[in-house]
Backbone as numpy.savetxt, mean C-alpha at the origin, in Angstrom:
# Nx Ny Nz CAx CAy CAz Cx Cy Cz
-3.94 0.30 0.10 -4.79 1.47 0.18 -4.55 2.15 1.52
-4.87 3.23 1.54 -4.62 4.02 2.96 -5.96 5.14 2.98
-6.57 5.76 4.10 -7.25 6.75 4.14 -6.79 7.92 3.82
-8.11 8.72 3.06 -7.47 10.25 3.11 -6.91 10.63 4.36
-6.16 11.49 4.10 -5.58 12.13 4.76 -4.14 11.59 5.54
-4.09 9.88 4.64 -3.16 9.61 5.74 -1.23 9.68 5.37
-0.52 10.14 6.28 0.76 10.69 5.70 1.39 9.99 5.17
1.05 8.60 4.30 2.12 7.96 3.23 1.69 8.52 1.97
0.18 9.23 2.02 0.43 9.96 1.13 1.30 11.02 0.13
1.76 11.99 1.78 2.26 12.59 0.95 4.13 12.09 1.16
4.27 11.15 1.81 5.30 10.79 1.17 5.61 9.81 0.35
4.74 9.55 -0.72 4.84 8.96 -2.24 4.91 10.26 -2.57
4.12 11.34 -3.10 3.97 12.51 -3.82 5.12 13.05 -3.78
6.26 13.21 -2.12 7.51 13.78 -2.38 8.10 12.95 -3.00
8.50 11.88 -3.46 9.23 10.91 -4.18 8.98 10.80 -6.01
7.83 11.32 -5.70 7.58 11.45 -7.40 8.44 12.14 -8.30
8.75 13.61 -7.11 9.46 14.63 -7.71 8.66 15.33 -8.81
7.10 15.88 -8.34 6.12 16.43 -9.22 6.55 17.86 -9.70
5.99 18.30 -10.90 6.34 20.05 -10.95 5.29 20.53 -10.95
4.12 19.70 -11.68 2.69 20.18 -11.59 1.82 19.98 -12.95
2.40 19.49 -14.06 1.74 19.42 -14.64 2.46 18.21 -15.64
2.92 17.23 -14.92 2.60 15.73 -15.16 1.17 14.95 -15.50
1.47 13.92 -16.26 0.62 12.87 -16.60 0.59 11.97 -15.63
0.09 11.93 -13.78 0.26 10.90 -13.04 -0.73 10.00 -12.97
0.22 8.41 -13.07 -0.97 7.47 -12.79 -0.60 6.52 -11.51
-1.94 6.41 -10.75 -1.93 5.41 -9.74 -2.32 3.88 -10.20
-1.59 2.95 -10.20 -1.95 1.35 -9.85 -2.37 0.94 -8.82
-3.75 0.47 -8.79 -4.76 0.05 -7.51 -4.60 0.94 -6.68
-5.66 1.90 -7.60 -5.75 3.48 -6.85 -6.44 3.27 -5.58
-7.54 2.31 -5.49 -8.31 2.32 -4.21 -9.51 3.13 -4.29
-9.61 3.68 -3.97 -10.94 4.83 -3.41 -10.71 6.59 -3.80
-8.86 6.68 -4.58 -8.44 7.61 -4.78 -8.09 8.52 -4.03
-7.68 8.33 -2.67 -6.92 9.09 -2.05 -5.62 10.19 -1.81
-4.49 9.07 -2.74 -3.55 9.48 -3.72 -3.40 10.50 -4.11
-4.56 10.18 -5.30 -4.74 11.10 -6.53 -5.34 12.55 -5.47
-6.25 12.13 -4.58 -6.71 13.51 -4.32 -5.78 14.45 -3.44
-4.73 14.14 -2.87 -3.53 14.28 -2.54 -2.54 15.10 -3.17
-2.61 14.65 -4.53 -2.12 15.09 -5.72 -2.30 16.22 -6.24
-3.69 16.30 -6.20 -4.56 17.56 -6.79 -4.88 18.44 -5.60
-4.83 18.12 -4.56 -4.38 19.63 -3.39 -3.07 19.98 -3.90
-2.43 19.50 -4.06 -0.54 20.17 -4.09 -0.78 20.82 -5.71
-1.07 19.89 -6.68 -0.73 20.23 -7.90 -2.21 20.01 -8.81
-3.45 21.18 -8.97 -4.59 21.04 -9.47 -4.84 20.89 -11.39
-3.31 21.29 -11.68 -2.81 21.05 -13.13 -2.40 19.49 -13.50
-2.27 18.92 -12.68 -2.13 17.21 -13.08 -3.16 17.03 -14.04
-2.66 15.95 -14.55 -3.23 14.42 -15.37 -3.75 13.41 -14.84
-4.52 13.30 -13.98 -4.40 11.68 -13.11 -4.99 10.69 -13.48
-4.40 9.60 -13.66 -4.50 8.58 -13.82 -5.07 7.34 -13.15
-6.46 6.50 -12.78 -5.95 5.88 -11.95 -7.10 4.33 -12.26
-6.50 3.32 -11.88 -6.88 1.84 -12.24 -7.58 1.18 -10.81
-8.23 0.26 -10.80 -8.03 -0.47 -9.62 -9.24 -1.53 -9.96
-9.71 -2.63 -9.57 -10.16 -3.67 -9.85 -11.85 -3.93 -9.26
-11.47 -3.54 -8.20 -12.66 -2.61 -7.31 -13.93 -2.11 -7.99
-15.13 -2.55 -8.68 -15.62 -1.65 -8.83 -16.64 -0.27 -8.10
-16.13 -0.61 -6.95 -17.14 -0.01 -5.88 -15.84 1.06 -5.54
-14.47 0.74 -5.20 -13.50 1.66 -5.11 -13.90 2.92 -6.08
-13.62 2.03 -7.33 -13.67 2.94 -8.77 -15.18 4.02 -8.28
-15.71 3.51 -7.91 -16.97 4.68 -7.94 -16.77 5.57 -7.23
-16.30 5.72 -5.89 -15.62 6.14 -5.15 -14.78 7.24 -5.43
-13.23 6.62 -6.23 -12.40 7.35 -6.57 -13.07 8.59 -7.58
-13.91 7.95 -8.50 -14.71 8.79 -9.09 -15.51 10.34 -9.19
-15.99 9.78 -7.85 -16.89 11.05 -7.20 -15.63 11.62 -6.69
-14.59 11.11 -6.02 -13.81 12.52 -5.24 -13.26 13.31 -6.61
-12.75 12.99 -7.35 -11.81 13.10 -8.64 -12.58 13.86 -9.79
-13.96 13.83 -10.17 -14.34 14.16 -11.06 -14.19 15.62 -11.17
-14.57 16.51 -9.89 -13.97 18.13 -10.19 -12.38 18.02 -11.10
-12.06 17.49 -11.06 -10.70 17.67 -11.80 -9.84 17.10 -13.14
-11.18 16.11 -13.71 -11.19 15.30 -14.70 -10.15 14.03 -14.47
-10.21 13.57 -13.72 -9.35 11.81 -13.65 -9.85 11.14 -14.41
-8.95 10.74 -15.00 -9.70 9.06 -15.72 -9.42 7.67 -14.93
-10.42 7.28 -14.27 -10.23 6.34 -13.63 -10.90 4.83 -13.78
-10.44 3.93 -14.34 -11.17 2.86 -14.92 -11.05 1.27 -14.46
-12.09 0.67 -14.30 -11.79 -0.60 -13.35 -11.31 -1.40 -14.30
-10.40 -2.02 -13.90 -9.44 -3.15 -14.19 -8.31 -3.46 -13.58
-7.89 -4.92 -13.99 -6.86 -5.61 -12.93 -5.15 -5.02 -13.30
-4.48 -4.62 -12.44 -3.53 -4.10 -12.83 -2.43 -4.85 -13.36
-2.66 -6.23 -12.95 -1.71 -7.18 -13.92 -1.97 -7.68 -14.92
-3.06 -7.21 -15.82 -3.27 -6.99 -17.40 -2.37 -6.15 -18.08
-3.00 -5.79 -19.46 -2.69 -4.65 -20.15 -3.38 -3.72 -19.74
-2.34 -2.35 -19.32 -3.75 -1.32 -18.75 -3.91 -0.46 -20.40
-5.26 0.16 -19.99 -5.77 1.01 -20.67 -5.35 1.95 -21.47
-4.06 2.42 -21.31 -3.40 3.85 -21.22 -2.37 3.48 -22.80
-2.20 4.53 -23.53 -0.88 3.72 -24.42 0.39 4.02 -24.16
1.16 2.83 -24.05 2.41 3.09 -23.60 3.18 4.65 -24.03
4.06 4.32 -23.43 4.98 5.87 -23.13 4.38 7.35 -23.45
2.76 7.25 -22.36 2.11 8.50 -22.33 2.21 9.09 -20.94
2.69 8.57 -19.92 3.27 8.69 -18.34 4.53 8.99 -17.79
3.95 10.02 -17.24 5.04 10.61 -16.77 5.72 10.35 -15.41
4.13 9.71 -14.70 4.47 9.31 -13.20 3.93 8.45 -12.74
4.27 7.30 -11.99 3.34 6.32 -11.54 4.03 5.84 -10.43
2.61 5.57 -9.80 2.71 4.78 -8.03 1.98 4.31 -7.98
2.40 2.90 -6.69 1.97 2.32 -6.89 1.64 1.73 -5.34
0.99 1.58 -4.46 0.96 1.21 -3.10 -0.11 0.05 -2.80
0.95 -0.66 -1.56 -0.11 -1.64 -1.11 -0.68 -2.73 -2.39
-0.16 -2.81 -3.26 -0.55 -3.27 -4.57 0.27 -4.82 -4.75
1.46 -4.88 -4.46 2.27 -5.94 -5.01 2.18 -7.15 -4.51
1.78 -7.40 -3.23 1.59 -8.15 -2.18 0.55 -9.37 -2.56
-0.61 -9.06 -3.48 -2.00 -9.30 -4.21 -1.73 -9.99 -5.70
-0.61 -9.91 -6.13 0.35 -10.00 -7.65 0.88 -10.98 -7.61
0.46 -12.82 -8.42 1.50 -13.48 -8.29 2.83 -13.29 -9.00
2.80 -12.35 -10.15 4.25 -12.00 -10.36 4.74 -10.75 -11.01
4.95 -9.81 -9.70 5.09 -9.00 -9.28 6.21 -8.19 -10.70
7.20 -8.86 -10.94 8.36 -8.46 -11.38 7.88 -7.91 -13.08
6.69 -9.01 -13.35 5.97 -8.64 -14.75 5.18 -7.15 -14.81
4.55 -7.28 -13.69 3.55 -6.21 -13.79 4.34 -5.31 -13.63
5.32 -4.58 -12.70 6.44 -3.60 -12.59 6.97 -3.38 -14.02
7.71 -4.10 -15.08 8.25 -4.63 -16.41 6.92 -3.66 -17.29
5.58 -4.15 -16.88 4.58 -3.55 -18.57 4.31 -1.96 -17.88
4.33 -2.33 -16.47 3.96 -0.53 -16.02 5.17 0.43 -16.74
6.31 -0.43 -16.48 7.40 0.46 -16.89 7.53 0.81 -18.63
6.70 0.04 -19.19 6.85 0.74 -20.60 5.58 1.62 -21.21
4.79 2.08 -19.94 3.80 2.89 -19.74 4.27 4.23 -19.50
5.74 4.75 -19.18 6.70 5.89 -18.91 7.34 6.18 -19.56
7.12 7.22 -19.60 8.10 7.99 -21.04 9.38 7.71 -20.63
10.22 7.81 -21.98 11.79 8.27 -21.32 11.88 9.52 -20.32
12.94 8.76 -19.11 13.12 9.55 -17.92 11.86 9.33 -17.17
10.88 8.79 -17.22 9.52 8.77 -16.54 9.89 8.02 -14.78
9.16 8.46 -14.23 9.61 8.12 -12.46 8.31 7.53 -11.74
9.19 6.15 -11.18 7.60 5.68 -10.77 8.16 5.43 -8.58
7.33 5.16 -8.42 7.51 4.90 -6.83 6.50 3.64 -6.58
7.13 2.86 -6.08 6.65 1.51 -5.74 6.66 1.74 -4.41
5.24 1.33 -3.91 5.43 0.80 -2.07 4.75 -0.06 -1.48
5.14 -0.48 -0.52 4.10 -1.46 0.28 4.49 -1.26 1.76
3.73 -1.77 2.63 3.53 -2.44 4.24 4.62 -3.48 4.39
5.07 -3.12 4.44 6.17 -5.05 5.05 5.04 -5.78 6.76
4.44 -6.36 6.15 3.54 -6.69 7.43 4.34 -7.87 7.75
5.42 -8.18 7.60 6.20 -9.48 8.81 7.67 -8.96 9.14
6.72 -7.03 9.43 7.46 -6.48 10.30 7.31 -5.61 11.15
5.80 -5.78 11.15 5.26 -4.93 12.01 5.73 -5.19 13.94
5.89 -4.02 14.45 5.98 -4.26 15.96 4.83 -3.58 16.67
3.95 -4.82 17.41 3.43 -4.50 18.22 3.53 -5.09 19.55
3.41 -3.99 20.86 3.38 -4.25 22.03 2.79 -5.84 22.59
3.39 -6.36 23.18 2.65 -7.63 24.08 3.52 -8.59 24.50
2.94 -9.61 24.99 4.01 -10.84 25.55 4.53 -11.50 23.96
5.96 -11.52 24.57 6.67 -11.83 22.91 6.35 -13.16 22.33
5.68 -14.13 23.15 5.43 -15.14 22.06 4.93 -15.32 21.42
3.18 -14.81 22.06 2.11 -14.79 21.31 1.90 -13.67 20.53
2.49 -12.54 20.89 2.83 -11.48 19.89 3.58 -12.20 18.72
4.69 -12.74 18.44 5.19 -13.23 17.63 4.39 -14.41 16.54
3.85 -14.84 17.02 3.06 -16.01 16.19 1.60 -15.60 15.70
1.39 -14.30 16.59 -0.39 -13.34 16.12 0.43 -12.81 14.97
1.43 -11.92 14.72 1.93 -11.17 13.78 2.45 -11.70 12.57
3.26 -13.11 13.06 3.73 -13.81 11.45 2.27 -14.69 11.10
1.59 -14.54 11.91 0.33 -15.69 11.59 -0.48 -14.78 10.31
-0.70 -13.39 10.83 -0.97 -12.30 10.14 -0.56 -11.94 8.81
0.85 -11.83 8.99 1.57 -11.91 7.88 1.59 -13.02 6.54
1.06 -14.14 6.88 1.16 -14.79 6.32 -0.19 -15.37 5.50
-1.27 -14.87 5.91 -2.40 -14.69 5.68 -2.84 -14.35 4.95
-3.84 -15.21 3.64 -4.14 -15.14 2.24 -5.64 -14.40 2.58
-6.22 -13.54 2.78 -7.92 -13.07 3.14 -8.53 -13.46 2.14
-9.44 -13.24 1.71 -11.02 -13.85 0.78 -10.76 -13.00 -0.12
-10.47 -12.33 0.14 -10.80 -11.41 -1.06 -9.38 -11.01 -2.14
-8.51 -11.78 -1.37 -7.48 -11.97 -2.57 -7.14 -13.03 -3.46
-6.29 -12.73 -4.35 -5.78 -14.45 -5.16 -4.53 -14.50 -4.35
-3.47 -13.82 -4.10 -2.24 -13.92 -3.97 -1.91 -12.90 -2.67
-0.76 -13.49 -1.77 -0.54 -12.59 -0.64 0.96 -12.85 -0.23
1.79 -12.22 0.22 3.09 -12.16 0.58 3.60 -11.06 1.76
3.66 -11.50 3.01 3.72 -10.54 3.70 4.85 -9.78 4.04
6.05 -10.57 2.78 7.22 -9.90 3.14 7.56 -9.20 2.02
6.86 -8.71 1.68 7.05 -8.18 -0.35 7.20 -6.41 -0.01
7.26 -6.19 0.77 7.84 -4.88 0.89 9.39 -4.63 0.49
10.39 -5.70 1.40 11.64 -5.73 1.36 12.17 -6.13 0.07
10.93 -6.67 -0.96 12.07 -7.24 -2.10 11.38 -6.13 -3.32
11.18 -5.35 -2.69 10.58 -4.52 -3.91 11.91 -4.31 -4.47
13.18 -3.71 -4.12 14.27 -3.09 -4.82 14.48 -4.65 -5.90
14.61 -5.48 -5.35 15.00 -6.64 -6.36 14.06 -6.73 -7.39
12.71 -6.79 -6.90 11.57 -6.74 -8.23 12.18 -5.33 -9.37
12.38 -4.23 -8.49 12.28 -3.16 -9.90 13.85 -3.59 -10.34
14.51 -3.96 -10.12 15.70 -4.34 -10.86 15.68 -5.53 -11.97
15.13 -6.69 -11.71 14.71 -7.56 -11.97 13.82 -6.88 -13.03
12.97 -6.37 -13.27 12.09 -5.63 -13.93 12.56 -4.92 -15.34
13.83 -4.65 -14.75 14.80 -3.60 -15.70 14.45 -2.20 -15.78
14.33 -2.00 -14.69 13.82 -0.15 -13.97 15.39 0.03 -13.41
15.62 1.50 -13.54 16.74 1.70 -12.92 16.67 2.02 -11.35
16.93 1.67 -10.55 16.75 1.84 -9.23 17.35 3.24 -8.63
16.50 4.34 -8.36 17.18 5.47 -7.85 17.56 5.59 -6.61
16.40 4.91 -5.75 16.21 5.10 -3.99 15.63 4.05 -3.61
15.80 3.35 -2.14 14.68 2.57 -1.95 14.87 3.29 0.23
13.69 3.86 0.40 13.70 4.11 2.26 12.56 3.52 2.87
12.41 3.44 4.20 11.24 3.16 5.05 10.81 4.10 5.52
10.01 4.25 5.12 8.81 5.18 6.50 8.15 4.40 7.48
8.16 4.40 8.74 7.70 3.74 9.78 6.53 4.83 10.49
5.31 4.33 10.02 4.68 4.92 11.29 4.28 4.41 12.87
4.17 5.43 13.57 4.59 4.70 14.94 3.34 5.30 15.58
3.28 4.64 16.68 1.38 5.55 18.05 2.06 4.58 19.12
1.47 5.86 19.74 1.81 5.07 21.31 0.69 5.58 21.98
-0.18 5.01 21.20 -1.78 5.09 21.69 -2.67 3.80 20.76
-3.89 3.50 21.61 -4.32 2.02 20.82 -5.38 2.99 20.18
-4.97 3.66 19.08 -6.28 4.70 18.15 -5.94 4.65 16.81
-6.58 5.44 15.98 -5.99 5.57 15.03 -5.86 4.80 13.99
-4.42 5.07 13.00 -4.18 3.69 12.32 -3.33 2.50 13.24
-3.23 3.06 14.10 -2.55 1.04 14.81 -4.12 0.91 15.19
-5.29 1.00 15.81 -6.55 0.88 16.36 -7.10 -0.26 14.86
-7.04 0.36 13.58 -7.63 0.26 12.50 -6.57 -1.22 12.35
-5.60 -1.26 12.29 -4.39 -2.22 11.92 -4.97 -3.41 13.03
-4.86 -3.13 14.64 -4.88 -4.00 15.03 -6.63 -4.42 15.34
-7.44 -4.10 14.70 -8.66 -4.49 14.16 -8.82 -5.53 13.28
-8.06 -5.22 12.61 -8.16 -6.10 11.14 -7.05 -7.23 10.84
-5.98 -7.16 12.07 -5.75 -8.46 12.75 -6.53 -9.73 13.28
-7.28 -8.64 14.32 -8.10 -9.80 15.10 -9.21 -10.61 14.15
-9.62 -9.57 13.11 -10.84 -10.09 12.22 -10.44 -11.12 11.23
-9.27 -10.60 10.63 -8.62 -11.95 9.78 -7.75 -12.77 10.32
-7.60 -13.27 11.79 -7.52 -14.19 12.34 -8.17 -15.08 13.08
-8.83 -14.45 13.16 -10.60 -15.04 13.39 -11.45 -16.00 12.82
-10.98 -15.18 11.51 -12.04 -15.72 10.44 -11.49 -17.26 9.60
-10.19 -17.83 10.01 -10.11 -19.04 9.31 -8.86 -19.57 10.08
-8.28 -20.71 9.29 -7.51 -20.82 10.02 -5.97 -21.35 9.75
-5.40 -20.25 10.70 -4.27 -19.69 10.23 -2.70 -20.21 11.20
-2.97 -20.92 12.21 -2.16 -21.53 13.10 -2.32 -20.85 14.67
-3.09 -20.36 14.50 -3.79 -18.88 16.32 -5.26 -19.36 16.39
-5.25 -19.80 17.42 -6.68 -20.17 17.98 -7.31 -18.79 17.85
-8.32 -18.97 18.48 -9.68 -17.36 18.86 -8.82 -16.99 20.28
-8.87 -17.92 20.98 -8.36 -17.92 22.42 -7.22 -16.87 22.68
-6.10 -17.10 21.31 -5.00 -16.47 21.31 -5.44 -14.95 21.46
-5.98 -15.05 20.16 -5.99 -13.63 19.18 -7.09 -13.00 20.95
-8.08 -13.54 21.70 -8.60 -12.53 22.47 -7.88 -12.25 23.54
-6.75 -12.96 23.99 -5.93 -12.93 25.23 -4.60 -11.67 24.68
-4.41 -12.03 23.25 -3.20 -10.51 22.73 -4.22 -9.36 22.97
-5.65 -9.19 22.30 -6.17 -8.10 22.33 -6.66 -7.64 23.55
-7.24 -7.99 24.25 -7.33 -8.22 26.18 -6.17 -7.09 26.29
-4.42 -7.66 26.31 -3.73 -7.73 26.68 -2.79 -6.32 25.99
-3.34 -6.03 25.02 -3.14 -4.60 24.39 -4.07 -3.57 24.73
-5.02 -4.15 25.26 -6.18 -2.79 26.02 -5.35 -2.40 27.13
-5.15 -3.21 27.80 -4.71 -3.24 29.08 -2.86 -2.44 29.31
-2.28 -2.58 28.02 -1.49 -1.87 27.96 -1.40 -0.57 27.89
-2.84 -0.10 26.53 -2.95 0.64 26.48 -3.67 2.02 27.54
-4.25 1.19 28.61 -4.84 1.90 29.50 -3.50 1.95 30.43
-2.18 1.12 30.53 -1.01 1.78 31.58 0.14 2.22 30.65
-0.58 3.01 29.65 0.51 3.66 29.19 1.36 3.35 28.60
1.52 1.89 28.16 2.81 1.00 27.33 2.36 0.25 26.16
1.81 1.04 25.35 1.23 0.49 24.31 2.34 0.71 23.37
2.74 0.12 21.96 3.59 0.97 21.03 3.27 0.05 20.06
3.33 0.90 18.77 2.93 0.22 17.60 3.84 0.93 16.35
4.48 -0.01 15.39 5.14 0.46 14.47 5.15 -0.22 13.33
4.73 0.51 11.96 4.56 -0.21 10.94 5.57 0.67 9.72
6.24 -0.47 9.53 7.24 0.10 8.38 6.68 -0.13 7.26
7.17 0.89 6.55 6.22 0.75 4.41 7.47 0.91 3.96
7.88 0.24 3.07 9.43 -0.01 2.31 8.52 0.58 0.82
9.46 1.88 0.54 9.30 3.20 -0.32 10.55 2.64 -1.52
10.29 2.80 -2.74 11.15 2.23 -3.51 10.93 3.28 -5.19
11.93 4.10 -5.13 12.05 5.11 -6.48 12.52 4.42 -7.82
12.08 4.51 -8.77 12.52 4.20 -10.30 12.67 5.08 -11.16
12.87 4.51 -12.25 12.84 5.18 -13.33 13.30 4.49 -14.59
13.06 4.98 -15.77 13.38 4.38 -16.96 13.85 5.17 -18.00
């Protein structure tokens, strides 16, 4: 999931290759951000959107309803709702990571697309994120991170960004593109502020091979950067085009 307004939005939407009056559906829409993304550029869409959430779903709801979305809670590694080959477009973000098998759910989405139908798969590669600090404990806060199952999931993989091209192949999607978008701050605000928040909290909270001790001596130690100016933060999202 990502906040409105935030720019992986609209680079899924350029990857779709929209004209405007597609059938698009989101997988673990979130809160519907996406979609509302969608419907600034193109107010003639179809949108589509799932997510498991039912508090998301309410959410996505209220932003979406000026424009008729159908948006319905359920798990996206079921059968979704929709009948096959009525889609024209589907994405899918931040989603795969949560999936113990990833390659299936990609496989039933894909016979949810018409012939020629174009989907965009993405995720975070979070055991590749770079952030500023002393490289050891930076190194072992970040794969500790990465590696990290939270409460509120069944399944987690922090390197499932990079194998997306193998999943949609594996899948039997034809592979058109696969790029990174890296967002970068060289300020402690923002989305690295939000990112490296939700580090410290889900390392905190159990235990993951990083004391408390650690995790407050990196964050200490990233204020302190950030107040002389040498802060830097970079998070790559591995962007991956299909089709069928």
């Amino acid at each position: 999931m990502a906040r409105l307004g935030h720019p992986i939005h609209d680079i899924l939407l350029d990857r779709l290759d929209l004209t405007g009056s597609e059938v698009v559906c989101d997988l673990g829409c979130g809160e519907g951000a996406t979609l509302v993304a969608a419907f600034d550029r193109y107010p003639d869409l179809t949108g589509l959107g799932i997510d498991r959430d039912p508090q998301f779903v309410a959410t996505a709801r209220a932003r979406l309803a000026r424009f008729g979305a159908d948006v319905e809670v359920g798990d996206v590694a079921s059968t979704l709702p929709w009948p096959e080959a009525s889609i024209d477009r589907l994405l899918c973000h931040n989603v795969l990571e949560c999936v113990s098998a990833p390659v299936d759910l990609i496989a039933s989405a894909a016979r949810h697309l018409r012939p020629g139908g174009r989907a965009v798969w993405s995720h975070v590669d979070f055991d590749g994120l770079v952030i500023a600090g002393e490289a050891d404990r930076s190194r072992r806060i970040l794969h500790a991170y990465a590696d990290a199952t939270q409460a509120w999931m069944d399944h987690s993989d922090g390197r499932v960004g990079r194998k997306i091209p193998g999943f949609v192949r594996q899948a039997g999607m034809d592979l058109v593109d696969a790029s990174v978008h890296t967002l970068v701050e060289t300020t402690l605000t923002g989305d690295a502020l939000a990112r490296v928040n939700e580090i410290g909290t889900v390392l905190e909270s159990g235990d993951h091979g990083v004391t408390a001790d650690d995790v407050d001596a990196w964050r200490r130690e990233l204020d302190e950067l950030d107040i002389a100016g040498a802060f830097f933060f970079a998070q790559p999202t591995v962007v991956v085009v299909a089709t069928v």
